[in-house]
Short mmCIF file of C-alpha atoms in Angstrom, two decimals:
data_model
loop_
_atom_site.label_atom_id
_atom_site.label_comp_id
_atom_site.label_asym_id
_atom_site.label_seq_id
_atom_site.Cartn_x
_atom_site.Cartn_y
_atom_site.Cartn_z
CA MET G 1 -37.13 -5.46 30.52
CA SER G 2 -36.45 -2.17 29.32
CA ASN G 3 -35.55 -1.24 25.77
CA ARG G 4 -31.67 -0.44 27.06
CA SER G 5 -31.47 -3.40 28.50
CA ALA G 6 -32.38 -5.33 25.55
CA SER G 7 -30.37 -3.64 22.73
CA ALA G 8 -27.41 -3.77 25.37
CA GLY G 9 -25.88 -6.72 23.99
CA TYR G 10 -25.85 -5.97 20.33
CA ASP G 11 -24.39 -2.42 21.10
CA ARG G 12 -21.14 -4.39 22.47
CA HIS G 13 -20.20 -5.88 18.71
CA ILE G 14 -20.11 -4.04 15.92
CA THR G 15 -20.43 -7.70 13.79
CA ILE G 16 -23.76 -8.72 15.64
CA PHE G 17 -27.60 -7.56 14.29
CA SER G 18 -30.43 -7.01 16.78
CA PRO G 19 -33.24 -9.01 16.36
CA GLU G 20 -34.16 -5.58 14.34
CA GLY G 21 -31.81 -6.33 11.45
CA ARG G 22 -29.63 -3.18 12.86
CA LEU G 23 -25.84 -3.03 13.65
CA PHE G 24 -25.91 -0.55 16.72
CA GLN G 25 -22.16 0.24 16.55
CA VAL G 26 -22.45 1.14 12.65
CA GLU G 27 -25.47 3.87 13.54
CA TYR G 28 -23.20 5.25 16.33
CA ALA G 29 -20.10 6.29 13.91
CA PHE G 30 -22.86 8.27 11.91
CA LYS G 31 -23.84 9.97 15.10
CA ALA G 32 -20.11 10.53 16.01
CA ILE G 33 -20.15 12.05 12.29
CA SER G 34 -22.77 14.62 13.83
CA ASN G 35 -21.59 15.32 17.28
CA ALA G 36 -18.25 16.27 15.47
CA GLY G 37 -20.52 19.64 15.34
CA LEU G 38 -18.82 20.31 11.65
CA THR G 39 -21.09 21.07 8.52
CA SER G 40 -19.52 20.32 4.81
CA VAL G 41 -20.84 20.25 1.38
CA GLY G 42 -20.08 19.44 -2.04
CA VAL G 43 -21.53 20.82 -5.38
CA ARG G 44 -20.48 19.45 -8.94
CA GLY G 45 -21.26 22.03 -11.72
CA LYS G 46 -20.86 22.06 -15.24
CA ASP G 47 -17.33 23.05 -15.29
CA SER G 48 -16.37 22.47 -11.86
CA VAL G 49 -16.56 20.84 -8.53
CA VAL G 50 -16.58 22.61 -4.98
CA ILE G 51 -16.10 21.19 -1.54
CA ALA G 52 -16.66 23.53 1.71
CA THR G 53 -16.75 23.30 5.19
CA GLN G 54 -16.61 24.97 8.33
CA LYS G 55 -13.06 26.04 10.16
CA LYS G 56 -13.15 26.13 13.78
CA VAL G 57 -10.43 26.23 15.72
CA PRO G 58 -11.07 24.54 18.99
CA ASP G 59 -8.02 26.19 20.92
CA LYS G 60 -6.71 30.35 20.97
CA LEU G 61 -3.45 29.08 21.54
CA ILE G 62 -3.73 26.50 18.45
CA ASP G 63 -1.46 27.66 15.29
CA ALA G 64 -4.95 27.98 13.00
CA SER G 65 -3.20 26.94 10.00
CA THR G 66 -2.42 23.54 11.13
CA VAL G 67 -5.93 22.80 11.60
CA THR G 68 -8.04 21.14 8.59
CA HIS G 69 -10.51 19.36 7.19
CA ILE G 70 -9.42 19.44 3.34
CA PHE G 71 -6.56 17.47 1.88
CA GLN G 72 -5.53 16.96 -1.31
CA ILE G 73 -5.09 12.64 -1.93
CA THR G 74 -3.49 13.12 -5.69
CA PRO G 75 -2.67 16.34 -7.47
CA TYR G 76 -5.95 15.58 -9.23
CA ILE G 77 -8.49 14.49 -6.40
CA GLY G 78 -8.87 15.85 -2.70
CA CYS G 79 -11.61 15.45 -0.20
CA VAL G 80 -13.13 17.09 2.77
CA MET G 81 -13.37 14.94 6.18
CA THR G 82 -16.13 15.08 8.60
CA GLY G 83 -16.45 13.79 11.71
CA LEU G 84 -13.36 12.20 14.15
CA ASP G 85 -9.96 14.16 13.35
CA PRO G 86 -7.67 11.49 14.16
CA ASP G 87 -10.14 8.73 11.86
CA GLY G 88 -10.41 11.70 9.36
CA ARG G 89 -6.52 11.56 8.92
CA ASN G 90 -6.09 8.09 9.14
CA GLN G 91 -8.58 7.54 6.30
CA VAL G 92 -6.39 9.91 4.08
CA LEU G 93 -2.99 8.36 4.74
CA ARG G 94 -5.07 5.09 3.61
CA ALA G 95 -6.59 7.00 0.49
CA ARG G 96 -3.34 8.66 -0.58
CA GLN G 97 -1.50 4.99 -0.09
CA GLU G 98 -4.27 3.55 -2.39
CA ALA G 99 -4.08 5.87 -4.78
CA ALA G 100 0.05 5.42 -4.91
CA GLU G 101 -0.34 1.52 -5.38
CA PHE G 102 -2.81 2.16 -8.18
CA LYS G 103 -0.74 4.75 -10.22
CA TYR G 104 2.75 2.10 -9.67
CA LYS G 105 0.66 -0.85 -10.41
CA HIS G 106 -1.33 0.51 -13.60
CA GLY G 107 1.04 3.75 -14.75
CA TYR G 108 -1.78 6.56 -14.78
CA ASP G 109 -3.56 8.23 -11.94
CA ILE G 110 -6.33 6.68 -10.03
CA SER G 111 -10.13 8.64 -10.80
CA ALA G 112 -11.96 9.76 -8.33
CA ASP G 113 -14.80 6.94 -8.51
CA ILE G 114 -12.52 4.03 -8.71
CA LEU G 115 -10.97 5.62 -4.92
CA ALA G 116 -14.20 6.36 -3.45
CA LYS G 117 -15.07 2.37 -4.21
CA ARG G 118 -11.80 1.32 -2.83
CA MET G 119 -12.47 3.60 0.18
CA ALA G 120 -16.40 2.15 0.53
CA ASN G 121 -14.96 -1.23 0.40
CA ILE G 122 -12.54 -0.79 2.76
CA ASN G 123 -15.65 0.50 5.25
CA GLN G 124 -17.39 -2.46 4.84
CA VAL G 125 -14.71 -4.82 5.91
CA TYR G 126 -14.35 -2.51 9.22
CA THR G 127 -18.12 -3.50 9.96
CA GLN G 128 -17.88 -7.00 9.47
CA LYS G 129 -14.62 -7.87 11.97
CA ALA G 130 -14.73 -7.62 15.70
CA PHE G 131 -10.96 -6.63 16.04
CA MET G 132 -11.66 -3.10 14.00
CA ARG G 133 -14.05 -0.81 14.63
CA PRO G 134 -16.12 1.71 11.81
CA LEU G 135 -13.93 5.11 11.39
CA GLY G 136 -16.45 7.93 13.00
CA VAL G 137 -15.88 9.65 9.66
CA SER G 138 -17.67 10.66 5.66
CA MET G 139 -15.36 11.20 2.94
CA ILE G 140 -16.67 13.58 0.38
CA LEU G 141 -14.43 13.30 -2.75
CA ILE G 142 -14.11 15.57 -5.67
CA GLY G 143 -12.32 15.07 -8.91
CA TRP G 144 -11.68 15.58 -12.96
CA ASP G 145 -12.68 12.62 -14.96
CA ILE G 146 -11.21 13.22 -18.83
CA GLU G 147 -14.65 11.10 -20.10
CA ARG G 148 -17.27 12.71 -17.31
CA GLY G 149 -15.87 15.90 -16.34
CA PRO G 150 -16.09 16.85 -12.42
CA GLN G 151 -16.78 14.10 -10.17
CA LEU G 152 -18.55 14.18 -6.86
CA TYR G 153 -18.56 11.29 -4.25
CA LYS G 154 -19.66 10.31 -0.81
CA THR G 155 -18.22 7.44 1.30
CA ASP G 156 -19.97 6.56 4.80
CA PRO G 157 -18.86 4.37 7.67
CA ALA G 158 -21.29 1.74 6.99
CA GLY G 159 -19.29 1.15 3.41
CA TYR G 160 -21.95 2.70 0.99
CA PHE G 161 -20.42 5.12 -1.65
CA ALA G 162 -22.75 6.90 -4.16
CA GLY G 163 -21.70 9.64 -6.91
CA TYR G 164 -23.87 13.39 -6.10
CA GLN G 165 -24.74 16.55 -7.90
CA ALA G 166 -24.71 17.63 -4.36
CA THR G 167 -24.42 16.17 -0.82
CA ALA G 168 -23.60 17.37 2.59
CA ALA G 169 -22.61 16.07 5.99
CA GLY G 170 -22.01 16.62 9.43
CA ALA G 171 -24.34 18.21 11.78
CA LYS G 172 -26.65 19.86 9.76
CA HIS G 173 -26.50 17.71 6.69
CA GLN G 174 -30.41 17.01 6.38
CA GLU G 175 -31.06 20.94 6.32
CA ALA G 176 -27.68 21.16 3.62
CA PHE G 177 -29.43 18.67 2.04
CA ASN G 178 -33.14 20.58 1.81
CA TYR G 179 -31.17 23.52 0.57
CA LEU G 180 -29.33 22.26 -2.42
CA GLU G 181 -32.88 20.10 -3.30
CA LYS G 182 -34.71 23.32 -3.85
CA LYS G 183 -31.71 25.30 -5.49
CA LEU G 184 -30.88 22.40 -7.87
CA LYS G 185 -34.08 21.85 -10.03
CA GLY G 186 -34.00 19.78 -12.72
CA ASP G 187 -30.93 18.77 -14.79
CA GLU G 188 -29.62 22.07 -15.41
CA GLN G 189 -25.98 22.17 -14.12
CA PRO G 190 -24.44 25.90 -12.59
CA ASN G 191 -21.09 27.45 -13.76
CA ALA G 192 -17.98 27.92 -11.64
CA GLU G 193 -19.45 30.92 -10.23
CA ASP G 194 -22.29 30.00 -8.99
CA THR G 195 -21.18 26.12 -7.96
CA LEU G 196 -18.95 28.27 -5.35
CA GLU G 197 -21.20 30.42 -4.75
CA LEU G 198 -23.92 27.80 -4.00
CA ALA G 199 -21.72 25.97 -1.80
CA ILE G 200 -20.80 29.03 0.52
CA SER G 201 -24.71 30.28 0.38
CA THR G 202 -26.02 26.60 1.64
CA LEU G 203 -23.31 26.64 4.66
CA SER G 204 -24.52 30.80 5.28
CA SER G 205 -28.27 29.74 5.38
CA VAL G 206 -28.09 26.08 6.96
CA LEU G 207 -25.95 27.50 10.00
CA SER G 208 -27.45 30.66 9.90
CA ALA G 209 -24.19 32.15 9.86
CA SER G 210 -22.58 34.91 7.69
CA PHE G 211 -18.69 33.95 7.20
CA LYS G 212 -15.68 35.87 7.13
CA ALA G 213 -12.51 34.11 5.24
CA HIS G 214 -11.16 32.52 8.28
CA ASP G 215 -14.32 30.43 9.05
CA LEU G 216 -13.68 28.62 5.94
CA GLU G 217 -12.06 26.43 3.96
CA ILE G 218 -12.80 25.58 0.46
CA ALA G 219 -11.30 23.92 -2.24
CA VAL G 220 -12.41 23.32 -6.11
CA VAL G 221 -11.27 21.20 -9.29
CA ASP G 222 -12.16 22.93 -12.74
CA ARG G 223 -11.89 22.28 -16.52
CA GLU G 224 -8.85 24.57 -17.05
CA SER G 225 -6.50 23.31 -14.47
CA GLN G 226 -8.19 20.15 -13.51
CA LYS G 227 -5.74 20.03 -10.51
CA PHE G 228 -7.43 20.27 -6.99
CA HIS G 229 -6.62 23.58 -6.02
CA ILE G 230 -7.42 24.63 -1.93
CA LEU G 231 -8.65 28.17 -1.78
CA THR G 232 -6.23 30.66 0.56
CA THR G 233 -7.69 33.25 2.80
CA ASP G 234 -7.38 35.95 0.45
CA GLU G 235 -9.29 34.12 -2.39
CA ILE G 236 -12.50 33.08 -0.31
CA ASP G 237 -12.07 36.74 0.73
CA ALA G 238 -12.41 38.03 -2.82
CA GLU G 239 -15.02 35.59 -3.46
CA LEU G 240 -17.43 35.92 0.00
CA SER G 241 -17.20 39.80 -1.31
CA ARG G 242 -18.08 39.28 -4.57
CA ILE G 243 -21.34 37.25 -3.21
CA ALA G 244 -21.70 40.39 -0.97
CA GLU G 245 -21.64 42.97 -4.06
CA LYS G 246 -24.00 40.12 -5.90
CA ASP G 247 -26.58 40.55 -3.08
#
């Protein structure tokens, strides 16, 4: 009996473990994130936190301004969604709903770590019930905490979440991890300019590409405003020019 036919029964249900202790449908959700063909990175510095991703417009007839993978959830928290677009939009909608309910109930804005934990809990429930499927998307959240400063969290389809100094998701995530590990040695945290530069250089290095402003989407939360800000094309262009001059 081939391996394929032996595992076939366990492929069909997300709630059934294989004899090796694996949930195949959850593993396939992780593959869907990689197969979407985009790579995203998040980097946390001393005074700011940055998310960056590729911007790919699938068709020349599509209005590029309507294609995005970076979303604002509250004025202080935003995210980059890597994976299947419709699943990503669905999860962003749920995150906004959770954030609004939290503020209504408690009277103050939700923090990035509480929201990441809540979204991970919801994802985990999707791995238990046969009438749901895991979402083929990874969410990298950034925000500002009054006590702890810049925050960077990532959730995945299995329901796992953690805080990071730097992280990546998507097609070339392992190469991005390796690059970031080399660049972020020790406990020293980069300043705001270096944090932004590291996010861009990570994408540029792992994808072996030199980007123009319309090829990237970048968002920042910094100490000064503490608000989530999506960079305009002009701001990205100015940043790319600064990095080019530095080199």
